[in-house]
Tab-separated table of C-alpha atoms in Angstrom:
chain	number	residue	atom	x	y	z
A	450	MET	CA	-13.877	-16.358	-74.588
A	451	SER	CA	-11.977	-15.101	-77.764
A	452	SER	CA	-10.200	-12.403	-76.256
A	453	ASP	CA	-9.395	-14.472	-73.246
A	454	ILE	CA	-7.325	-16.176	-76.084
A	455	ALA	CA	-6.365	-13.428	-77.854
A	456	ARG	CA	-4.337	-11.960	-74.725
A	457	LYS	CA	-2.829	-15.302	-73.024
A	458	VAL	CA	-1.357	-15.715	-77.313
A	459	GLU	CA	0.269	-12.472	-77.123
A	460	GLU	CA	1.711	-13.371	-73.580
A	461	ILE	CA	3.072	-16.636	-74.649
A	462	TRP	CA	4.240	-14.466	-77.954
A	463	ARG	CA	6.054	-12.293	-75.599
A	464	ALA	CA	8.031	-14.177	-73.153
A	465	ALA	CA	8.913	-16.549	-76.143
A	466	LEU	CA	10.093	-13.805	-78.865
A	467	THR	CA	11.739	-9.792	-78.219
A	468	VAL	CA	8.767	-7.891	-79.637
A	469	PRO	CA	10.927	-3.660	-79.888
A	470	ASN	CA	8.566	-1.014	-79.705
A	471	GLY	CA	6.862	-0.491	-83.387
A	472	GLN	CA	7.214	-4.115	-84.355
A	473	GLU	CA	4.216	-5.370	-82.891
A	474	ASP	CA	3.470	-6.464	-85.803
A	475	ALA	CA	6.029	-8.066	-86.998
A	476	THR	CA	6.429	-12.117	-88.005
A	477	PHE	CA	7.534	-14.803	-86.122
A	478	PHE	CA	11.093	-15.271	-88.061
A	479	GLU	CA	11.506	-11.247	-87.997
A	480	LEU	CA	11.894	-11.160	-84.255
A	481	GLY	CA	14.272	-14.260	-84.507
A	482	GLY	CA	11.704	-16.616	-84.383
A	483	GLU	CA	13.789	-20.124	-83.744
A	484	SER	CA	13.588	-23.718	-83.859
A	485	ILE	CA	13.509	-23.396	-79.572
A	486	SER	CA	11.422	-20.355	-79.355
A	487	ALA	CA	8.554	-22.139	-82.046
A	488	VAL	CA	8.682	-24.997	-78.891
A	489	ARG	CA	7.978	-22.892	-76.539
A	490	ILE	CA	5.210	-21.093	-78.282
A	491	VAL	CA	3.723	-24.187	-79.573
A	492	SER	CA	3.873	-25.995	-75.801
A	493	ARG	CA	2.243	-23.471	-73.871
A	494	ILE	CA	-0.398	-22.838	-76.123
A	495	GLU	CA	-1.020	-26.842	-75.680
A	496	GLU	CA	-0.930	-26.775	-72.014
A	497	GLU	CA	-2.433	-23.231	-70.816
A	498	LEU	CA	-5.320	-23.127	-73.825
A	499	GLY	CA	-5.658	-27.214	-74.768
A	500	VAL	CA	-5.193	-26.035	-78.142
A	501	TRP	CA	-2.348	-28.204	-80.932
A	502	ILE	CA	-0.876	-26.440	-83.199
A	503	ASP	CA	1.928	-28.103	-85.111
A	504	VAL	CA	5.475	-26.336	-84.654
A	505	GLY	CA	5.721	-26.288	-88.637
A	506	ASP	CA	2.937	-23.692	-88.751
A	507	LEU	CA	4.933	-21.349	-87.735
A	508	PHE	CA	8.274	-22.306	-89.718
A	509	GLU	CA	5.535	-22.330	-92.721
A	510	ASP	CA	3.443	-19.491	-92.082
A	511	ASP	CA	5.777	-17.036	-90.870
A	512	PRO	CA	2.604	-15.259	-88.933
A	513	ASN	CA	2.564	-12.212	-86.894
A	514	LEU	CA	0.781	-12.233	-83.837
A	515	ALA	CA	-2.563	-11.276	-85.266
A	516	THR	CA	-2.358	-14.106	-87.763
A	517	LEU	CA	-1.228	-16.336	-84.359
A	518	VAL	CA	-4.185	-15.312	-82.333
A	519	ARG	CA	-7.203	-16.365	-85.411
A	520	SER	CA	-5.331	-19.618	-86.043
A	521	VAL	CA	-5.657	-20.729	-82.253
A	522	THR	CA	-8.957	-19.504	-82.058
A	523	ALA	CA	-10.098	-20.552	-84.935
A	524	LYS	CA	-8.658	-24.260	-83.620
A	525	ALA	CA	-10.253	-23.827	-80.189
A	526	GLU	CA	-13.522	-22.688	-81.865
A	527	ASP	CA	-13.326	-25.897	-83.474
A	528	ALA	CA	-12.289	-28.253	-80.535
A	529	SER	CA	-14.785	-26.650	-78.672
A	530	ALA	CA	-18.037	-27.555	-81.608
A	531	ALA	CA	-16.370	-30.665	-82.062
């Protein structure tokens, strides 16, 4: 399941942000992330994966893709365990 989540989060991330070759580890802000892209990412994750994350997490944590995948995967696992 976590590999499915990782693929979907990556798809969402790349759709909302421009990720140039060689910058796959760049953070949200390094990729030009702003409020509209944060809302797009959060909304799609909630709609497509059923996982709620706060828009503020993107602004406060400035995650890269791998960090966001870990966060979404952990929240998905917590939700399924509840």
